[in-house]
mmCIF file of C-alpha atoms and ligand atoms in Angstrom:
data_model
loop_
_atom_site.group_PDB
_atom_site.id
_atom_site.type_symbol
_atom_site.label_atom_id
_atom_site.label_comp_id
_atom_site.label_asym_id
_atom_site.label_seq_id
_atom_site.Cartn_x
_atom_site.Cartn_y
_atom_site.Cartn_z
ATOM 1 C CA VAL A 322 25.217 -127.625 -77.507
ATOM 2 C CA THR A 323 26.378 -129.532 -80.313
ATOM 3 C CA THR A 324 30.141 -130.357 -80.769
ATOM 4 C CA LEU A 325 32.425 -132.135 -83.368
ATOM 5 C CA HIS A 326 34.998 -133.611 -82.767
ATOM 6 C CA ARG A 327 38.886 -133.932 -84.732
ATOM 7 C CA ALA A 328 40.189 -137.142 -83.509
ATOM 8 C CA THR A 329 43.145 -136.711 -82.868
ATOM 9 C CA ALA A 330 44.941 -139.767 -84.805
ATOM 10 C CA PRO A 331 44.915 -139.677 -88.558
ATOM 11 C CA PRO A 332 43.623 -142.899 -90.278
ATOM 12 C CA THR A 333 45.584 -146.138 -89.581
ATOM 13 C CA GLU A 334 47.404 -148.253 -91.719
ATOM 14 C CA ALA A 335 44.221 -150.460 -90.650
ATOM 15 C CA GLU A 336 42.091 -148.194 -91.972
ATOM 16 C CA ARG A 337 43.160 -148.829 -95.785
ATOM 17 C CA VAL A 338 40.752 -150.760 -97.399
ATOM 18 C CA LYS A 339 40.139 -152.293 -100.761
ATOM 19 C CA TRP A 340 36.944 -153.872 -102.070
ATOM 20 C CA ARG A 341 36.883 -156.275 -104.837
ATOM 21 C CA ILE A 342 33.614 -156.924 -106.601
ATOM 22 C CA GLY A 343 34.061 -159.039 -109.671
ATOM 23 C CA ASP A 344 36.715 -157.320 -111.780
ATOM 24 C CA VAL A 345 36.001 -153.759 -109.923
ATOM 25 C CA THR A 346 38.476 -152.889 -107.428
ATOM 26 C CA VAL A 347 36.937 -149.842 -104.960
ATOM 27 C CA THR A 348 39.500 -147.989 -103.013
ATOM 28 C CA ARG A 349 38.752 -145.891 -99.806
ATOM 29 C CA LEU A 350 40.734 -142.846 -99.497
ATOM 30 C CA VAL A 351 39.398 -141.243 -96.152
ATOM 31 C CA GLU A 352 39.604 -137.299 -95.523
ATOM 32 C CA GLN A 353 38.317 -136.784 -91.839
ATOM 33 C CA VAL A 354 37.761 -139.458 -89.157
ATOM 34 C CA LEU A 355 35.206 -137.962 -87.089
ATOM 35 C CA VAL A 356 33.529 -138.571 -84.084
ATOM 36 C CA TRP A 357 30.124 -136.422 -83.054
ATOM 37 C CA ASP A 358 29.131 -135.702 -80.250
ATOM 38 C CA GLY A 359 25.157 -134.183 -80.213
ATOM 39 C CA ARG A 360 22.668 -135.467 -83.078
ATOM 40 C CA MET A 361 23.219 -131.987 -85.856
ATOM 41 C CA ILE A 362 23.324 -135.199 -88.226
ATOM 42 C CA LEU A 363 20.499 -137.569 -86.802
ATOM 43 C CA PRO A 364 18.780 -135.912 -84.121
ATOM 44 C CA ASP A 365 16.916 -139.329 -82.885
ATOM 45 C CA ALA A 366 20.227 -141.264 -82.532
ATOM 46 C CA GLU A 367 20.577 -140.389 -78.956
ATOM 47 C CA PRO A 368 23.866 -142.270 -76.998
ATOM 48 C CA ALA A 369 20.852 -143.982 -75.181
ATOM 49 C CA ARG A 370 18.922 -145.301 -78.145
ATOM 50 C CA LEU A 371 21.923 -146.523 -80.392
ATOM 51 C CA SER A 372 23.318 -148.070 -76.762
ATOM 52 C CA GLY A 373 20.301 -150.681 -77.284
ATOM 53 C CA MET A 374 21.630 -151.596 -80.965
ATOM 54 C CA SER A 375 24.375 -153.149 -79.940
ATOM 55 C CA TRP A 376 25.560 -154.641 -83.587
ATOM 56 C CA LEU A 377 27.072 -150.828 -83.685
ATOM 57 C CA PHE A 378 29.670 -151.028 -81.214
ATOM 58 C CA PRO A 379 32.904 -150.795 -81.401
ATOM 59 C CA HIS A 380 32.701 -149.941 -85.204
ATOM 60 C CA PHE A 381 29.941 -147.482 -85.756
ATOM 61 C CA VAL A 382 29.875 -145.826 -82.261
ATOM 62 C CA ASP A 383 32.295 -145.307 -79.849
ATOM 63 C CA GLU A 384 31.544 -146.021 -76.055
ATOM 64 C CA LYS A 385 30.274 -143.380 -74.961
ATOM 65 C CA GLY A 386 27.355 -143.367 -77.634
ATOM 66 C CA ARG A 387 28.468 -140.974 -79.938
ATOM 67 C CA MET A 388 28.405 -141.642 -83.623
ATOM 68 C CA LYS A 389 31.591 -142.126 -86.058
ATOM 69 C CA LEU A 390 31.579 -141.169 -89.135
ATOM 70 C CA ASN A 391 34.157 -140.718 -91.903
ATOM 71 C CA ILE A 392 34.463 -138.216 -94.861
ATOM 72 C CA GLN A 393 35.711 -139.647 -97.332
ATOM 73 C CA ALA A 394 35.980 -140.532 -101.149
ATOM 74 C CA PHE A 395 36.204 -143.923 -102.803
ATOM 75 C CA VAL A 396 38.406 -144.922 -106.238
ATOM 76 C CA VAL A 397 35.869 -147.462 -108.653
ATOM 77 C CA GLU A 398 39.025 -149.067 -111.039
ATOM 78 C CA ALA A 399 36.485 -150.395 -113.932
ATOM 79 C CA GLY A 400 38.885 -151.845 -116.716
ATOM 80 C CA SER A 401 41.145 -149.533 -117.163
ATOM 81 C CA VAL A 402 38.657 -146.319 -116.269
ATOM 82 C CA LYS A 403 38.947 -145.039 -112.673
ATOM 83 C CA ILE A 404 36.435 -143.186 -110.909
ATOM 84 C CA LEU A 405 36.676 -140.897 -108.122
ATOM 85 C CA VAL A 406 33.671 -140.698 -106.359
ATOM 86 C CA ASP A 407 32.633 -138.084 -103.940
ATOM 87 C CA THR A 408 35.306 -135.257 -103.114
ATOM 88 C CA CYS A 409 34.873 -134.411 -99.404
ATOM 89 C CA VAL A 410 35.887 -131.519 -97.728
ATOM 90 C CA GLY A 411 38.874 -129.981 -99.916
ATOM 91 C CA ASN A 412 41.145 -127.483 -98.581
ATOM 92 C CA LEU A 413 41.192 -123.941 -97.662
ATOM 93 C CA LYS A 414 37.356 -123.567 -98.385
ATOM 94 C CA GLU A 415 35.678 -120.902 -96.742
ATOM 95 C CA GLY A 416 32.516 -120.277 -95.526
ATOM 96 C CA ARG A 417 31.511 -123.860 -94.764
ATOM 97 C CA ALA A 418 28.196 -124.441 -92.248
ATOM 98 C CA LEU A 419 30.653 -126.260 -90.048
ATOM 99 C CA PRO A 420 33.313 -123.834 -88.669
ATOM 100 C CA GLU A 421 35.522 -127.057 -88.276
ATOM 101 C CA TRP A 422 35.493 -127.791 -92.108
ATOM 102 C CA ASN A 423 36.825 -123.879 -92.947
ATOM 103 C CA ASN A 424 40.698 -123.880 -94.470
ATOM 104 C CA LEU A 425 41.061 -127.444 -93.539
ATOM 105 C CA GLN A 426 44.986 -128.547 -94.874
ATOM 106 C CA THR A 427 44.864 -132.327 -95.295
ATOM 107 C CA ARG A 428 47.144 -134.767 -96.850
ATOM 108 C CA PHE A 429 44.125 -135.804 -99.257
ATOM 109 C CA LEU A 430 46.025 -135.851 -102.355
ATOM 110 C CA THR A 431 49.016 -136.626 -100.641
ATOM 111 C CA ASP A 432 47.350 -139.869 -99.808
ATOM 112 C CA MET A 433 45.304 -140.365 -103.100
ATOM 113 C CA GLU A 434 49.004 -140.552 -104.760
ATOM 114 C CA GLU A 435 50.529 -142.570 -102.224
ATOM 115 C CA GLU A 436 47.532 -145.188 -103.123
ATOM 116 C CA GLY A 437 48.317 -145.167 -106.722
ATOM 117 C CA PHE A 438 46.313 -142.482 -107.908
ATOM 118 C CA ALA A 439 47.955 -139.130 -109.593
ATOM 119 C CA ALA A 440 44.925 -136.505 -110.136
ATOM 120 C CA ASP A 441 46.173 -136.691 -113.663
ATOM 121 C CA ASP A 442 44.705 -140.573 -113.647
ATOM 122 C CA ILE A 443 41.331 -139.891 -112.915
ATOM 123 C CA ASP A 444 38.719 -139.983 -115.932
ATOM 124 C CA PHE A 445 36.000 -139.179 -114.153
ATOM 125 C CA VAL A 446 35.016 -137.485 -110.967
ATOM 126 C CA LEU A 447 31.192 -138.569 -110.030
ATOM 127 C CA CYS A 448 29.426 -136.383 -107.346
ATOM 128 C CA THR A 449 26.451 -138.226 -105.093
ATOM 129 C CA HIS A 450 25.144 -134.670 -104.418
ATOM 130 C CA LEU A 451 26.325 -131.297 -104.321
ATOM 131 C CA HIS A 452 26.842 -130.950 -100.545
ATOM 132 C CA SER A 453 29.879 -129.146 -99.295
ATOM 133 C CA ASP A 454 31.511 -133.011 -98.115
ATOM 134 C CA HIS A 455 30.779 -134.292 -101.222
ATOM 135 C CA VAL A 456 32.294 -131.548 -103.747
ATOM 136 C CA GLY A 457 35.417 -130.328 -101.712
ATOM 137 C CA TRP A 458 38.193 -131.409 -103.839
ATOM 138 C CA ASN A 459 36.626 -130.917 -106.941
ATOM 139 C CA THR A 460 38.585 -127.450 -106.969
ATOM 140 C CA LYS A 461 42.124 -126.449 -105.110
ATOM 141 C CA LEU A 462 43.017 -123.525 -104.537
ATOM 142 C CA VAL A 463 45.986 -121.978 -107.289
ATOM 143 C CA ASP A 464 47.486 -118.698 -107.377
ATOM 144 C CA GLY A 465 44.053 -117.074 -105.661
ATOM 145 C CA VAL A 466 41.438 -118.853 -107.713
ATOM 146 C CA TRP A 467 39.359 -122.163 -107.760
ATOM 147 C CA ARG A 468 40.953 -124.304 -110.561
ATOM 148 C CA PRO A 469 39.697 -127.645 -110.985
ATOM 149 C CA THR A 470 41.771 -130.518 -109.192
ATOM 150 C CA PHE A 471 41.365 -133.246 -111.917
ATOM 151 C CA PRO A 472 42.200 -131.612 -115.197
ATOM 152 C CA LYS A 473 42.026 -134.905 -117.388
ATOM 153 C CA ALA A 474 38.458 -136.016 -116.271
ATOM 154 C CA ARG A 475 34.915 -135.424 -116.814
ATOM 155 C CA TYR A 476 32.591 -134.732 -113.917
ATOM 156 C CA LEU A 477 29.766 -136.150 -113.649
ATOM 157 C CA MET A 478 26.843 -134.255 -111.909
ATOM 158 C CA ASP A 479 22.983 -135.226 -111.969
ATOM 159 C CA ARG A 480 21.405 -132.834 -114.204
ATOM 160 C CA THR A 481 18.670 -132.137 -111.477
ATOM 161 C CA GLU A 482 20.704 -131.764 -108.573
ATOM 162 C CA PHE A 483 23.236 -129.492 -110.381
ATOM 163 C CA GLU A 484 19.961 -127.203 -111.502
ATOM 164 C CA TYR A 485 18.551 -127.346 -107.734
ATOM 165 C CA TRP A 486 21.788 -125.934 -106.264
ATOM 166 C CA ARG A 487 22.674 -123.375 -109.801
ATOM 167 C CA ASP A 488 19.057 -121.977 -108.898
ATOM 168 C CA GLN A 489 19.076 -122.043 -105.263
ATOM 169 C CA ARG A 490 21.889 -119.781 -105.056
ATOM 170 C CA GLU A 491 20.409 -117.429 -103.265
ATOM 171 C CA ARG A 492 20.751 -119.858 -99.739
ATOM 172 C CA ALA A 493 24.297 -119.048 -98.498
ATOM 173 C CA GLN A 494 25.889 -121.905 -97.940
ATOM 174 C CA GLY A 495 24.312 -123.851 -100.920
ATOM 175 C CA ALA A 496 25.626 -120.653 -102.970
ATOM 176 C CA ILE A 497 29.455 -120.374 -101.402
ATOM 177 C CA VAL A 498 29.504 -123.889 -101.684
ATOM 178 C CA PHE A 499 28.593 -123.780 -105.690
ATOM 179 C CA ALA A 500 30.651 -121.112 -106.335
ATOM 180 C CA ASP A 501 33.899 -122.406 -105.513
ATOM 181 C CA SER A 502 33.726 -125.991 -106.049
ATOM 182 C CA VAL A 503 31.101 -126.607 -108.818
ATOM 183 C CA GLN A 504 31.161 -122.858 -110.802
ATOM 184 C CA PRO A 505 34.859 -123.273 -111.724
ATOM 185 C CA VAL A 506 34.777 -127.056 -113.009
ATOM 186 C CA PHE A 507 31.612 -125.535 -115.178
ATOM 187 C CA GLU A 508 33.132 -122.728 -116.607
ATOM 188 C CA ALA A 509 36.469 -124.918 -117.438
ATOM 189 C CA GLY A 510 33.902 -126.961 -119.825
ATOM 190 C CA LEU A 511 35.082 -130.597 -117.695
ATOM 191 C CA ILE A 512 31.460 -131.119 -116.242
ATOM 192 C CA ASP A 513 28.611 -133.628 -118.014
ATOM 193 C CA LEU A 514 25.236 -133.556 -116.590
ATOM 194 C CA VAL A 515 23.577 -136.610 -117.104
ATOM 195 C CA GLY A 516 20.277 -138.766 -115.555
ATOM 196 C CA SER A 517 19.936 -140.618 -112.096
ATOM 197 C CA ASP A 518 20.499 -143.800 -113.890
ATOM 198 C CA HIS A 519 23.411 -143.205 -116.053
ATOM 199 C CA GLU A 520 26.067 -145.897 -116.844
ATOM 200 C CA VAL A 521 29.493 -144.725 -116.878
ATOM 201 C CA CYS A 522 31.328 -147.513 -118.055
ATOM 202 C CA GLU A 523 30.734 -151.077 -118.044
ATOM 203 C CA GLY A 524 29.393 -152.746 -114.676
ATOM 204 C CA VAL A 525 29.403 -149.097 -112.855
ATOM 205 C CA ARG A 526 26.011 -146.876 -113.290
ATOM 206 C CA LEU A 527 24.224 -144.556 -111.161
ATOM 207 C CA ALA A 528 20.989 -145.498 -109.488
ATOM 208 C CA PRO A 529 18.731 -142.545 -108.319
ATOM 209 C CA THR A 530 18.061 -141.926 -104.335
ATOM 210 C CA PRO A 531 16.331 -139.095 -104.486
ATOM 211 C CA GLY A 532 15.242 -137.169 -100.769
ATOM 212 C CA HIS A 533 18.707 -135.781 -99.063
ATOM 213 C CA THR A 534 18.969 -133.910 -101.985
ATOM 214 C CA PRO A 535 16.416 -133.593 -105.298
ATOM 215 C CA GLY A 536 18.974 -135.407 -107.426
ATOM 216 C CA HIS A 537 21.014 -137.616 -105.129
ATOM 217 C CA VAL A 538 22.356 -140.808 -106.654
ATOM 218 C CA SER A 539 24.181 -143.542 -105.477
ATOM 219 C CA VAL A 540 26.462 -145.684 -107.522
ATOM 220 C CA PHE A 541 25.944 -149.447 -108.051
ATOM 221 C CA ILE A 542 28.682 -152.151 -109.442
ATOM 222 C CA GLU A 543 28.232 -155.486 -110.776
ATOM 223 C CA SER A 544 30.513 -157.483 -112.100
ATOM 224 C CA LYS A 545 30.934 -161.194 -112.562
ATOM 225 C CA GLY A 546 27.898 -162.094 -110.421
ATOM 226 C CA GLU A 547 29.143 -159.835 -107.546
ATOM 227 C CA ALA A 548 27.749 -156.666 -106.930
ATOM 228 C CA ALA A 549 27.984 -153.296 -104.606
ATOM 229 C CA ILE A 550 26.303 -150.104 -103.794
ATOM 230 C CA ILE A 551 28.273 -146.694 -103.051
ATOM 231 C CA THR A 552 25.741 -144.835 -100.569
ATOM 232 C CA GLY A 553 26.091 -141.230 -100.713
ATOM 233 C CA ASP A 554 24.256 -139.801 -98.160
ATOM 234 C CA PHE A 555 21.101 -141.592 -98.645
ATOM 235 C CA ILE A 556 22.013 -143.163 -95.601
ATOM 236 C CA HIS A 557 24.596 -141.328 -93.486
ATOM 237 C CA HIS A 558 25.327 -143.471 -90.212
ATOM 238 C CA PRO A 559 24.115 -147.306 -90.182
ATOM 239 C CA CYS A 560 21.931 -147.028 -87.278
ATOM 240 C CA GLN A 561 19.879 -146.043 -90.097
ATOM 241 C CA LEU A 562 19.062 -149.849 -91.160
ATOM 242 C CA SER A 563 17.459 -150.484 -87.937
ATOM 243 C CA HIS A 564 15.585 -146.492 -88.160
ATOM 244 C CA PRO A 565 15.154 -145.762 -91.539
ATOM 245 C CA GLU A 566 12.657 -143.089 -90.302
ATOM 246 C CA TRP A 567 15.523 -141.387 -88.849
ATOM 247 C CA GLY A 568 16.248 -138.718 -91.155
ATOM 248 C CA SER A 569 18.893 -135.573 -91.187
ATOM 249 C CA PRO A 570 17.713 -132.233 -90.777
ATOM 250 C CA SER A 571 20.378 -132.068 -94.004
ATOM 251 C CA ASP A 572 17.758 -134.282 -96.184
ATOM 252 C CA ILE A 573 16.124 -131.556 -98.000
ATOM 253 C CA ALA A 574 12.634 -133.809 -98.818
ATOM 254 C CA HIS A 575 12.487 -135.922 -95.651
ATOM 255 C CA GLU A 576 9.226 -138.000 -96.177
ATOM 256 C CA GLN A 577 10.845 -138.863 -99.539
ATOM 257 C CA ALA A 578 14.553 -139.569 -98.017
ATOM 258 C CA VAL A 579 12.579 -142.492 -95.688
ATOM 259 C CA ARG A 580 10.842 -143.797 -98.607
ATOM 260 C CA THR A 581 14.397 -144.355 -100.613
ATOM 261 C CA ARG A 582 16.023 -145.699 -97.710
ATOM 262 C CA GLU A 583 12.942 -148.296 -96.819
ATOM 263 C CA THR A 584 13.214 -148.964 -100.827
ATOM 264 C CA ALA A 585 16.787 -149.579 -100.482
ATOM 265 C CA PHE A 586 17.256 -151.379 -97.603
ATOM 266 C CA ARG A 587 13.924 -153.617 -98.782
ATOM 267 C CA ASN A 588 15.827 -154.223 -101.870
ATOM 268 C CA LEU A 589 19.460 -155.109 -100.446
ATOM 269 C CA SER A 590 18.283 -157.143 -97.553
ATOM 270 C CA GLY A 591 19.535 -160.768 -97.942
ATOM 271 C CA LYS A 592 21.177 -160.175 -101.436
ATOM 272 C CA LYS A 593 24.694 -160.700 -102.057
ATOM 273 C CA VAL A 594 25.123 -156.478 -102.230
ATOM 274 C CA LEU A 595 28.321 -154.912 -100.597
ATOM 275 C CA MET A 596 26.846 -151.486 -98.796
ATOM 276 C CA ILE A 597 30.146 -149.373 -98.974
ATOM 277 C CA GLY A 598 28.738 -146.465 -96.778
ATOM 278 C CA THR A 599 29.645 -142.893 -98.005
ATOM 279 C CA HIS A 600 30.036 -141.966 -94.267
ATOM 280 C CA PHE A 601 30.572 -145.229 -92.687
ATOM 281 C CA SER A 602 33.381 -145.742 -90.252
ATOM 282 C CA GLY A 603 35.515 -148.583 -89.315
ATOM 283 C CA PRO A 604 34.995 -151.175 -91.923
ATOM 284 C CA THR A 605 32.779 -148.971 -93.927
ATOM 285 C CA ALA A 606 31.236 -151.930 -95.805
ATOM 286 C CA GLY A 607 29.002 -154.702 -95.288
ATOM 287 C CA TYR A 608 25.608 -156.776 -96.323
ATOM 288 C CA VAL A 609 22.330 -155.423 -95.366
ATOM 289 C CA ARG A 610 20.318 -157.999 -93.355
ATOM 290 C CA GLU A 611 17.213 -158.476 -91.239
ATOM 291 C CA GLY A 612 16.730 -159.663 -87.880
ATOM 292 C CA GLU A 613 14.410 -159.165 -85.049
ATOM 293 C CA GLY A 614 11.855 -156.995 -87.009
ATOM 294 C CA ALA A 615 15.060 -154.751 -88.322
ATOM 295 C CA TYR A 616 17.685 -154.558 -90.894
ATOM 296 C CA TYR A 617 21.533 -154.098 -89.336
ATOM 297 C CA LEU A 618 24.625 -154.146 -91.218
ATOM 298 C CA SER A 619 26.646 -157.538 -91.288
ATOM 299 C CA ILE A 620 30.247 -157.040 -91.635
HETATM 300 ZN ZN1 LIG B 227 28.034 -135.860 -96.517
#
């Protein structure tokens, strides 16, 4: 039996995090801090196996060997441009595969404002892929109707990704998510369909990382000789650095997802490229390093 435990405490002050990459600033916005009992995300990541990976403790695995995973977004500020990367689960959504994600009422928008980002400040909303925990705040419920939460933004989505979910609408879950979190934005004329290597602005571009979903993209940041990558879900949890072959049941193309991870880890290993994990808990970011024949995250 798989159970999702909601952490009793909200994100603490210590969990307010910003990173600087050259002239670019990335701010983390945590929607939910979760501990996963069971292996619905990564069936291979059994507590006994995670216990043997000491570098995961205490930030990424709790004392019972359960995976910690945040649901979070990032605001990337490059010059005057503000980009919101992924939009979490959102409030008052229904019909989600995880019942715990139905009818959420979090402080996400308020927290975002307290961090200095009003909804109207956002220039671009960028979805790494169109799963429910990455598109939720694309829309909010206003008088019973789903409206774009960021009406002054252009919403960027990979063309392949958009068309996949638009055309797979007989899949109940995908159809529900598309209908309440993507379609209203499309109908408002706010979506730009882009290529998987699209340059958003100077210093920020997409990088194709397919497998988890067909048009999955990551976000590559480069400024003044420094670099970072916001992963999206090509990796869910740092334990996959040591085991790139550990896939998620939600990976649509397993073999491709494994190849994407292996290639990315090889390319990032030993480099001064900060890996910002979209679902990574605790410090959320680190550098890919290799030791004893396996990769790990150095924080
Ligand atoms: Zn996700």
